[in-house]
Short mmCIF file of C-alpha atoms and ligand atoms in Angstrom, two decimals:
data_model
loop_
_atom_site.label_atom_id
_atom_site.label_comp_id
_atom_site.label_asym_id
_atom_site.label_seq_id
_atom_site.Cartn_x
_atom_site.Cartn_y
_atom_site.Cartn_z
CA MET A 1 -53.42 77.17 14.79
CA ASP A 2 -53.79 73.46 14.02
CA ALA A 3 -51.03 72.22 11.70
CA ILE A 4 -48.89 69.34 10.52
CA GLN A 5 -45.14 69.48 10.83
CA ILE A 6 -43.01 67.37 8.54
CA TYR A 7 -39.28 66.62 8.50
CA GLY A 8 -39.02 65.68 4.88
CA GLY A 9 -36.61 64.31 2.35
CA ASN A 10 -36.35 60.61 3.20
CA CYS A 11 -37.51 57.64 1.09
CA LEU A 12 -40.61 55.83 2.29
CA PHE A 13 -40.83 52.22 3.38
CA GLY A 14 -43.80 50.66 5.16
CA GLN A 15 -47.44 49.77 4.99
CA THR A 16 -50.77 51.14 6.14
CA LYS A 17 -54.40 50.13 5.96
CA ILE A 18 -56.88 52.18 3.93
CA GLN A 19 -59.83 53.64 5.83
CA GLY A 20 -63.48 53.46 4.82
CA SER A 21 -64.59 55.76 1.98
CA LYS A 22 -65.78 59.28 2.87
CA ASN A 23 -67.66 59.80 -0.36
CA ALA A 24 -69.40 56.44 -0.02
CA VAL A 25 -70.41 56.75 3.62
CA LEU A 26 -71.84 60.29 3.50
CA PRO A 27 -74.74 59.53 1.12
CA ILE A 28 -75.24 56.17 2.87
CA LEU A 29 -75.66 58.00 6.17
CA ALA A 30 -78.21 60.21 4.49
CA ALA A 31 -79.93 57.10 3.15
CA THR A 32 -80.46 55.72 6.65
CA LEU A 33 -83.13 58.46 7.00
CA LEU A 34 -85.24 56.47 4.56
CA ILE A 35 -85.31 53.47 6.85
CA ASP A 36 -87.35 52.86 10.00
CA GLY A 37 -85.24 51.07 12.57
CA VAL A 38 -81.56 50.62 13.37
CA CYS A 39 -78.94 50.54 10.57
CA GLU A 40 -75.40 49.45 11.34
CA ILE A 41 -72.60 51.00 9.32
CA GLU A 42 -69.25 49.25 9.69
CA ASN A 43 -65.82 50.52 8.64
CA CYS A 44 -67.21 54.04 9.02
CA PRO A 45 -64.27 56.48 8.89
CA ASP A 46 -63.85 58.77 11.91
CA ILE A 47 -63.38 62.01 9.95
CA SER A 48 -64.88 65.43 10.60
CA ASP A 49 -67.28 65.32 7.59
CA VAL A 50 -68.78 62.10 9.04
CA ARG A 51 -69.00 63.70 12.49
CA HIS A 52 -70.88 66.65 10.97
CA MET A 53 -73.25 64.35 9.12
CA LEU A 54 -73.90 62.33 12.32
CA ARG A 55 -74.60 65.62 14.16
CA LEU A 56 -77.03 66.59 11.40
CA LEU A 57 -78.81 63.25 11.75
CA GLU A 58 -79.01 63.73 15.53
CA SER A 59 -80.45 67.21 15.02
CA LEU A 60 -83.22 65.47 13.00
CA CYS A 61 -84.00 63.37 16.07
CA CYS A 62 -82.08 60.26 14.99
CA THR A 63 -80.22 58.42 17.74
CA VAL A 64 -76.59 57.76 16.81
CA THR A 65 -74.02 55.61 18.61
CA ARG A 66 -70.45 54.93 17.62
CA GLU A 67 -68.17 52.14 18.82
CA LYS A 68 -64.81 52.46 17.06
CA GLN A 69 -65.62 52.09 13.33
CA LYS A 70 -69.16 50.86 13.84
CA VAL A 71 -71.94 53.41 13.81
CA LYS A 72 -75.61 52.65 14.61
CA ILE A 73 -78.37 54.98 13.46
CA TYR A 74 -81.89 54.70 14.77
CA THR A 75 -84.29 56.82 12.71
CA LYS A 76 -87.70 55.89 14.02
CA GLN A 77 -88.52 59.18 15.73
CA LEU A 78 -87.66 61.32 12.67
CA SER A 79 -89.71 64.52 12.89
CA GLN A 80 -88.33 67.99 12.14
CA CYS A 81 -86.44 69.26 9.12
CA GLU A 82 -84.67 72.47 10.17
CA MET A 83 -81.00 71.67 9.76
CA PRO A 84 -78.37 73.45 11.90
CA GLN A 85 -76.47 75.90 9.70
CA GLU A 86 -73.06 75.29 11.41
CA SER A 87 -73.04 71.74 9.94
CA VAL A 88 -74.77 72.55 6.65
CA GLY A 89 -72.41 75.44 6.04
CA VAL A 90 -69.19 73.48 6.28
CA MET A 91 -70.12 70.41 4.30
CA ARG A 92 -71.56 70.13 0.86
CA SER A 93 -72.80 66.59 1.46
CA SER A 94 -75.49 68.01 3.75
CA VAL A 95 -77.42 68.59 0.52
CA MET A 96 -77.64 64.83 0.29
CA LEU A 97 -80.16 64.94 3.10
CA LEU A 98 -82.56 66.80 0.84
CA GLY A 99 -83.76 63.90 -1.33
CA ALA A 100 -83.97 61.57 1.67
CA LEU A 101 -85.80 64.06 3.90
CA LEU A 102 -88.32 64.96 1.18
CA ALA A 103 -89.08 61.25 0.82
CA ARG A 104 -89.49 60.92 4.54
CA THR A 105 -91.20 64.08 5.68
CA GLY A 106 -92.26 65.97 2.54
CA SER A 107 -90.84 69.37 3.60
CA VAL A 108 -87.35 70.71 4.14
CA SER A 109 -85.89 74.15 4.82
CA MET A 110 -82.13 74.50 4.48
CA GLN A 111 -79.36 76.96 3.86
CA TYR A 112 -77.20 76.47 0.78
CA PRO A 113 -74.51 73.88 1.62
CA GLY A 114 -70.86 74.71 2.08
CA GLY A 115 -67.78 72.58 1.37
CA CYS A 116 -64.34 73.11 -0.07
CA VAL A 117 -63.34 76.32 -1.85
CA ILE A 118 -62.53 74.44 -5.04
CA GLY A 119 -65.25 75.95 -7.20
CA SER A 120 -68.65 77.50 -7.27
CA ARG A 121 -70.39 74.10 -6.79
CA PRO A 122 -74.02 75.06 -7.45
CA ILE A 123 -76.88 72.66 -6.70
CA ASP A 124 -79.12 73.58 -9.68
CA LEU A 125 -79.16 70.02 -11.04
CA HIS A 126 -80.32 68.66 -7.68
CA LEU A 127 -83.14 71.19 -7.46
CA GLN A 128 -84.21 70.80 -11.12
CA GLY A 129 -84.38 67.04 -10.73
CA LEU A 130 -86.41 67.24 -7.56
CA ARG A 131 -88.83 69.72 -9.15
CA ARG A 132 -89.40 67.12 -11.88
CA MET A 133 -90.35 64.67 -9.14
CA GLY A 134 -93.11 66.84 -7.78
CA VAL A 135 -91.23 69.08 -5.34
CA VAL A 136 -92.07 72.80 -5.09
CA ILE A 137 -88.93 74.72 -4.24
CA GLU A 138 -88.85 78.36 -3.15
CA GLU A 139 -85.32 79.73 -3.42
CA LYS A 140 -84.17 82.64 -1.21
CA GLU A 141 -80.87 84.48 -1.01
CA ASP A 142 -79.23 82.13 1.50
CA GLY A 143 -81.32 79.00 1.32
CA PHE A 144 -84.53 77.42 0.14
CA HIS A 145 -87.71 75.71 1.24
CA ALA A 146 -88.73 72.51 -0.55
CA GLU A 147 -92.09 70.82 -0.18
CA THR A 148 -93.92 67.92 -1.79
CA THR A 149 -97.26 66.13 -1.27
CA GLY A 150 -95.54 62.97 -2.51
CA LEU A 151 -92.49 62.24 -4.69
CA ILE A 152 -93.27 60.84 -8.12
CA GLY A 153 -90.90 58.95 -10.42
CA ALA A 154 -89.52 60.94 -13.38
CA THR A 155 -87.03 60.66 -16.22
CA HIS A 156 -83.92 62.78 -15.85
CA ARG A 157 -81.18 63.39 -18.34
CA LEU A 158 -78.36 65.18 -16.54
CA PRO A 159 -76.78 67.79 -18.84
CA PHE A 160 -73.36 66.80 -17.38
CA VAL A 161 -72.19 64.22 -14.90
CA SER A 162 -72.77 65.14 -11.28
CA VAL A 163 -72.03 62.70 -8.46
CA GLY A 164 -74.12 64.61 -5.89
CA ALA A 165 -77.13 65.16 -8.11
CA THR A 166 -77.15 61.50 -9.14
CA GLU A 167 -77.06 60.45 -5.45
CA ASN A 168 -79.76 62.93 -4.45
CA LEU A 169 -82.11 61.77 -7.16
CA VAL A 170 -81.49 58.11 -6.25
CA LEU A 171 -82.37 58.91 -2.65
CA ALA A 172 -85.52 60.73 -3.74
CA ALA A 173 -86.53 57.95 -6.11
CA VAL A 174 -86.29 54.78 -3.99
CA LEU A 175 -89.55 55.48 -2.15
CA ALA A 176 -91.23 57.56 -4.85
CA ASP A 177 -94.41 56.60 -6.58
CA GLY A 178 -93.46 54.95 -9.90
CA GLU A 179 -90.27 54.62 -11.91
CA THR A 180 -87.32 56.99 -12.14
CA ILE A 181 -84.74 56.89 -14.89
CA ILE A 182 -81.45 58.83 -14.56
CA GLU A 183 -79.61 59.17 -17.89
CA ASN A 184 -75.99 60.38 -17.92
CA ALA A 185 -75.75 59.32 -14.28
CA ALA A 186 -72.35 59.50 -12.57
CA ARG A 187 -70.60 56.13 -12.48
CA GLU A 188 -68.38 56.73 -9.47
CA PRO A 189 -67.94 53.64 -7.32
CA GLU A 190 -69.46 55.53 -4.36
CA ILE A 191 -72.77 55.57 -6.23
CA GLY A 192 -72.37 51.84 -6.64
CA ALA A 193 -71.94 51.58 -2.84
CA LEU A 194 -75.05 53.72 -2.18
CA CYS A 195 -77.12 51.58 -4.58
CA GLU A 196 -75.76 48.39 -2.94
CA PHE A 197 -76.74 49.67 0.51
CA LEU A 198 -80.24 50.69 -0.72
CA THR A 199 -80.75 47.42 -2.57
CA GLN A 200 -79.84 45.44 0.54
CA ALA A 201 -82.44 47.55 2.34
CA GLY A 202 -85.11 46.49 -0.24
CA ALA A 203 -84.84 49.17 -2.96
CA ASP A 204 -85.34 48.19 -6.60
CA ILE A 205 -82.37 49.70 -8.54
CA GLU A 206 -80.93 48.57 -11.88
CA GLY A 207 -77.82 49.83 -13.60
CA ALA A 208 -75.60 50.71 -10.63
CA GLY A 209 -72.14 51.56 -11.92
CA THR A 210 -73.48 52.47 -15.40
CA GLY A 211 -74.55 55.78 -16.88
CA ARG A 212 -78.27 54.80 -16.78
CA LEU A 213 -80.04 54.07 -13.54
CA ARG A 214 -83.57 52.74 -13.30
CA ILE A 215 -85.25 52.89 -9.92
CA LYS A 216 -88.69 51.46 -9.21
CA GLY A 217 -90.18 53.06 -6.10
CA VAL A 218 -90.96 50.63 -3.25
CA LYS A 219 -93.29 51.12 -0.31
CA ARG A 220 -90.69 50.79 2.43
CA LEU A 221 -87.09 49.90 3.19
CA HIS A 222 -85.84 47.74 6.04
CA PRO A 223 -82.86 48.12 8.38
CA VAL A 224 -79.51 46.71 7.23
CA SER A 225 -75.94 46.23 8.30
CA TYR A 226 -73.45 47.50 5.74
CA ARG A 227 -69.64 47.61 5.49
CA VAL A 228 -68.27 50.77 3.91
CA PRO A 229 -65.74 50.00 1.13
CA PRO A 230 -62.17 51.37 1.33
CA ASP A 231 -61.45 54.91 0.21
CA ARG A 232 -59.94 55.03 -3.31
CA ILE A 233 -59.00 58.66 -2.88
CA VAL A 234 -57.08 58.03 0.37
CA ALA A 235 -55.35 55.09 -1.32
CA GLY A 236 -54.50 57.25 -4.36
CA THR A 237 -53.14 59.98 -2.07
CA TYR A 238 -50.71 57.54 -0.44
CA LEU A 239 -49.77 56.11 -3.83
CA ALA A 240 -48.85 59.69 -4.79
CA THR A 241 -46.86 60.03 -1.53
CA CYS A 242 -44.59 57.29 -2.84
CA LEU A 243 -44.36 59.08 -6.20
CA CYS A 244 -43.28 62.23 -4.36
CA SER A 245 -40.74 60.72 -1.93
CA GLY A 246 -39.74 57.46 -3.61
CA GLY A 247 -39.49 54.16 -1.75
CA GLU A 248 -41.55 51.01 -1.41
CA ILE A 249 -44.96 50.88 0.27
CA PHE A 250 -47.95 48.59 0.61
CA LEU A 251 -51.52 49.92 0.93
CA GLN A 252 -53.60 47.22 2.55
CA ASP A 253 -57.23 47.06 1.30
CA ALA A 254 -56.60 49.63 -1.47
CA PRO A 255 -59.41 49.11 -4.05
CA CYS A 256 -57.16 48.41 -7.04
CA LEU A 257 -59.98 47.98 -9.58
CA GLN A 258 -61.30 51.48 -8.79
CA LEU A 259 -57.84 52.98 -9.21
CA GLN A 260 -56.99 51.80 -12.72
CA THR A 261 -56.56 55.23 -14.26
CA VAL A 262 -54.55 56.38 -11.29
CA ILE A 263 -52.35 53.30 -11.40
CA GLN A 264 -51.75 53.86 -15.13
CA ALA A 265 -50.68 57.44 -14.46
CA ALA A 266 -48.33 56.31 -11.68
CA GLN A 267 -46.83 53.63 -13.99
CA ALA A 268 -46.33 56.20 -16.71
CA MET A 269 -44.33 58.19 -14.13
CA GLY A 270 -42.13 55.12 -13.53
CA ALA A 271 -43.73 53.48 -10.49
CA GLY A 272 -43.63 49.70 -10.21
CA ILE A 273 -47.03 48.48 -9.15
CA GLN A 274 -48.45 45.13 -8.10
CA GLU A 275 -52.15 44.76 -7.56
CA SER A 276 -53.72 42.04 -5.42
CA THR A 277 -56.87 41.33 -3.51
CA GLU A 278 -54.99 42.31 -0.34
CA GLY A 279 -54.04 45.73 -1.62
CA LEU A 280 -51.57 47.69 -3.68
CA TYR A 281 -47.76 47.51 -3.65
CA ILE A 282 -45.86 50.51 -5.03
CA ALA A 283 -42.17 50.84 -5.65
CA CYS A 284 -40.48 54.04 -6.85
CA LYS A 285 -36.76 53.48 -7.05
CA GLU A 286 -35.60 55.82 -9.78
CA ARG A 287 -36.48 59.49 -10.07
CA ARG A 288 -40.00 59.77 -11.42
CA LYS A 289 -40.65 60.67 -15.07
CA ALA A 290 -42.78 63.64 -16.12
CA LEU A 291 -46.35 62.94 -17.29
CA PRO A 292 -47.61 65.31 -20.00
CA GLY A 293 -51.29 65.45 -20.75
CA LEU A 294 -52.99 64.38 -17.51
CA GLU A 295 -56.65 65.43 -17.52
CA THR A 296 -59.25 65.04 -14.80
CA ASP A 297 -62.60 63.52 -15.68
CA SER A 298 -65.57 61.83 -14.05
CA TYR A 299 -65.18 58.12 -13.29
CA PRO A 300 -63.58 56.03 -14.78
CA GLY A 301 -61.39 59.01 -15.76
CA PHE A 302 -58.61 60.42 -13.60
CA PRO A 303 -60.28 61.74 -10.37
CA THR A 304 -60.22 65.47 -9.73
CA ASP A 305 -59.76 64.57 -5.99
CA LEU A 306 -56.27 63.20 -6.79
CA GLN A 307 -55.18 65.96 -9.11
CA SER A 308 -53.42 67.96 -6.39
CA ALA A 309 -51.54 64.93 -5.05
CA PHE A 310 -50.24 64.18 -8.57
CA LEU A 311 -49.39 67.79 -9.09
CA ALA A 312 -47.20 67.60 -5.98
CA ALA A 313 -45.47 64.50 -7.36
CA MET A 314 -44.94 66.11 -10.78
CA THR A 315 -43.02 69.01 -9.24
CA LEU A 316 -40.20 66.51 -8.53
CA ALA A 317 -40.43 64.44 -11.71
CA LYS A 318 -37.82 64.65 -14.49
CA GLY A 319 -39.14 66.80 -17.32
CA LYS A 320 -42.27 68.75 -18.20
CA SER A 321 -45.69 67.57 -16.99
CA THR A 322 -49.09 69.12 -17.69
CA ILE A 323 -52.49 68.84 -16.04
CA ARG A 324 -55.85 70.07 -17.24
CA GLU A 325 -58.59 70.31 -14.60
CA THR A 326 -62.06 69.85 -16.10
CA ILE A 327 -64.33 69.46 -13.06
CA PHE A 328 -63.64 72.21 -10.47
CA GLU A 329 -62.29 75.67 -11.43
CA ASN A 330 -60.40 76.36 -8.19
CA ARG A 331 -58.36 73.22 -7.79
CA PHE A 332 -55.05 74.93 -8.38
CA ARG A 333 -55.04 77.04 -5.23
CA ILE A 334 -52.01 75.10 -3.96
CA VAL A 335 -49.82 76.34 -6.80
CA PRO A 336 -48.46 79.43 -4.90
CA GLU A 337 -47.80 77.23 -1.87
CA LEU A 338 -45.82 74.70 -3.92
CA GLN A 339 -43.93 77.59 -5.54
CA LYS A 340 -42.80 78.62 -2.01
CA MET A 341 -41.04 75.23 -1.82
CA GLY A 342 -39.19 75.89 -5.10
CA ALA A 343 -41.62 74.23 -7.49
CA ASP A 344 -41.63 75.48 -11.09
CA ILE A 345 -45.31 75.67 -12.06
CA GLN A 346 -47.11 77.92 -14.57
CA LEU A 347 -50.83 78.34 -14.27
CA GLN A 348 -52.88 79.03 -17.36
CA ASP A 349 -56.67 79.09 -16.91
CA ASN A 350 -57.65 75.53 -16.03
CA SER A 351 -54.21 74.01 -16.78
CA VAL A 352 -50.78 73.92 -15.24
CA ILE A 353 -47.39 73.28 -16.77
CA ILE A 354 -44.86 71.82 -14.33
CA GLU A 355 -41.14 71.78 -14.99
CA GLY A 356 -39.84 69.15 -12.57
CA THR A 357 -37.07 70.12 -10.20
CA ASP A 358 -34.76 67.69 -8.39
CA ARG A 359 -35.53 69.05 -4.95
CA LEU A 360 -38.10 71.02 -2.99
CA HIS A 361 -37.28 72.82 0.27
CA GLY A 362 -39.41 72.96 3.41
CA ALA A 363 -41.68 75.99 3.94
CA LEU A 364 -44.55 77.31 5.95
CA LEU A 365 -47.68 76.49 3.95
CA GLN A 366 -51.38 77.06 4.38
CA ALA A 367 -54.01 74.46 3.48
CA GLU A 368 -57.18 75.97 2.10
CA GLU A 369 -59.15 72.82 1.32
CA LEU A 370 -59.13 69.07 1.86
CA ARG A 371 -57.34 67.46 -1.10
CA GLY A 372 -55.02 70.38 -1.78
CA GLY A 373 -54.06 70.39 1.92
CA ALA A 374 -53.19 66.68 1.77
CA ALA A 375 -51.06 67.36 -1.33
CA LEU A 376 -49.06 69.98 0.54
CA VAL A 377 -48.30 67.37 3.26
CA LEU A 378 -47.09 65.01 0.53
CA ALA A 379 -44.85 67.72 -0.93
CA GLY A 380 -43.56 68.32 2.62
CA THR A 381 -42.64 64.63 3.07
CA ALA A 382 -40.54 64.87 -0.08
CA ALA A 383 -39.01 68.34 0.56
CA GLU A 384 -35.69 68.81 2.30
CA GLY A 385 -35.97 70.37 5.73
CA VAL A 386 -39.00 71.28 7.80
CA THR A 387 -42.47 72.00 6.36
CA VAL A 388 -45.44 73.16 8.33
CA VAL A 389 -48.92 72.94 6.81
CA THR A 390 -51.43 74.97 8.75
CA ASN A 391 -55.21 74.45 8.83
CA ARG A 392 -54.95 70.74 9.51
CA HIS A 393 -58.73 70.66 10.03
CA PHE A 394 -59.34 70.85 6.30
CA ILE A 395 -57.35 67.66 5.85
CA GLU A 396 -59.14 66.02 8.75
CA ARG A 397 -62.43 66.35 6.83
CA GLY A 398 -61.32 63.36 4.79
CA TYR A 399 -58.35 61.61 6.38
CA GLU A 400 -58.76 59.85 9.74
CA ASP A 401 -55.16 60.33 10.73
CA ILE A 402 -52.88 61.31 7.83
CA CYS A 403 -49.87 61.74 10.16
CA LEU A 404 -50.19 58.25 11.60
CA ASP A 405 -50.66 56.74 8.12
CA LEU A 406 -47.65 58.60 6.75
CA GLN A 407 -45.56 57.61 9.81
CA LYS A 408 -46.42 53.97 9.08
CA LEU A 409 -45.13 54.57 5.57
CA GLY A 410 -41.86 55.92 6.96
CA ALA A 411 -42.49 59.69 6.85
CA ARG A 412 -41.55 61.92 9.82
CA CYS A 413 -44.56 64.08 10.51
CA LYS A 414 -46.74 65.03 13.48
CA LYS A 415 -49.72 67.12 14.42
CA VAL A 416 -48.75 70.44 16.04
CA ASP A 417 -50.35 73.71 17.16
CA TYR A 418 -48.48 76.24 15.15
CA PRO A 419 -48.00 79.71 16.73
CA VAL A 420 -48.60 81.94 13.75
CA ALA A 421 -48.77 85.66 14.61
CA ASP A 422 -51.61 87.69 13.03
CA THR A 423 -50.37 89.67 10.06
C1 UD1 B 1 -68.41 64.74 -5.42
C2 UD1 B 1 -67.37 64.37 -4.40
C3 UD1 B 1 -66.09 65.15 -4.58
C4 UD1 B 1 -65.59 64.99 -6.04
C5 UD1 B 1 -66.73 65.31 -7.04
C6 UD1 B 1 -66.30 65.01 -8.44
C7 UD1 B 1 -68.66 63.66 -2.48
C8 UD1 B 1 -69.05 63.95 -1.07
N1 UD1 B 1 -67.89 64.60 -3.05
O1 UD1 B 1 -68.66 66.12 -5.23
O2 UD1 B 1 -65.10 64.63 -3.71
O3 UD1 B 1 -64.51 65.87 -6.23
O4 UD1 B 1 -67.87 64.54 -6.74
O5 UD1 B 1 -65.89 63.74 -8.61
O6 UD1 B 1 -68.96 62.65 -3.04
N2 UD1 B 1 -72.44 70.99 -10.64
C9 UD1 B 1 -73.34 71.98 -11.08
N3 UD1 B 1 -74.64 71.92 -10.62
C10 UD1 B 1 -75.05 70.96 -9.76
C11 UD1 B 1 -74.11 69.96 -9.32
C12 UD1 B 1 -72.81 70.03 -9.79
O7 UD1 B 1 -72.99 72.87 -11.88
O8 UD1 B 1 -76.21 70.98 -9.37
C13 UD1 B 1 -71.04 71.05 -11.16
C14 UD1 B 1 -70.02 71.29 -10.07
O9 UD1 B 1 -69.83 72.67 -9.78
C15 UD1 B 1 -68.78 70.62 -10.66
C16 UD1 B 1 -69.35 69.46 -11.45
O10 UD1 B 1 -70.71 69.76 -11.62
O11 UD1 B 1 -68.15 71.50 -11.57
C17 UD1 B 1 -69.24 68.13 -10.78
O12 UD1 B 1 -69.77 68.20 -9.46
P1 UD1 B 1 -70.36 66.95 -8.67
O13 UD1 B 1 -70.04 65.71 -9.41
O14 UD1 B 1 -71.79 67.25 -8.37
O15 UD1 B 1 -69.48 67.00 -7.33
P2 UD1 B 1 -70.00 66.79 -5.88
O16 UD1 B 1 -71.06 65.76 -5.83
O17 UD1 B 1 -70.15 68.06 -5.19
#
């Protein structure tokens, strides 16, 4: 079984460079379908979600080449729209292909997308929005068929903020006939990156980064070369590593402006932080303080994707911390695993109360999803003794090489194949 083994308990000291953003590059890769010709994507992270997305693009007759962090996608021969279930099933972002493919070919059949086990994650907002733009969708038990004779601009008011639905509607709108307005759009920086990519390709988009997007359909887009911005969630994860273990680290290229709420939470826990254009310096010399009242929210609120990493840090802070999760209902699946390490956590509906302890001990833990899995590795770096986190592949969906990054920060961890007997 793939796993990560950690000899924990030491303070951290070192620096690492932050990889390109997963959540930015996935919709951008989908957006290349809208463009005839070769797009170059630089700083493209080599993670399994990106590999799945590239495989999906290849299955749609795109030609894909990768040289280190540079990916080239040639979409001229785009023809068929049956997507392979093995890729659609494991990755929710495959739904992002829907808006782009409808714009390009007018008809798509696909199974419902998969992804992490962090909640029910329906796609009703995506489908409702597309219907409003002239798409006829026939839903079946395990998938759906969507067809349009031509996308038309529409006004959408999302009943709640959804990153994926906002992105899908943007992708459907850029080549649609007429104007599309998206009210209550998600404001996540990754949507800003998608809009920047599309605008460079010739799209007409106003309001990127705000809650109201206005997109005027254009006739065609042209090929572009685009550099993926650094991953704020990876940077926030390593910031939380320092909160867990203590020490002094520098995160080169960390997007400080996108991490303001996270930085404030870390400061409230006692971290010393210096922001610069080069990156983020974090020092945790004293034992961390508890943080009561942390709540996840859509951007610019505290990101749900960093909730688990902060939960791990709070298990070692002095005093009582609390977290309320407001986005995904199953984000607390790591609680029993942290309890195996000696953490004192009470789970009540969508909240946890954490009584900080002064030490965790190593344990055999099982990752069940991406961000929770990474948080278990952080807890392992801080715990005394040996921790093994199995199911490394979940973590590799979003982190290029978490072991190498943590080694650079002074942690003692490595990839292993763990011989776990069937029980
Ligand atoms: C994206 C991110 C993910 C992040 C999440 C919230 C990517 C690839 N993934 O996921 O890392 O944790 O935003 O910041 O960018 N919902 C519905 N119906 C829908 C769509 C969403 O009920 O049609 C619900 C979801 O179940 C969830 C909430 O809306 O409770 C927010 O989900 P959404 O913002 O859409 O998340 P994703 O785009 O899947």
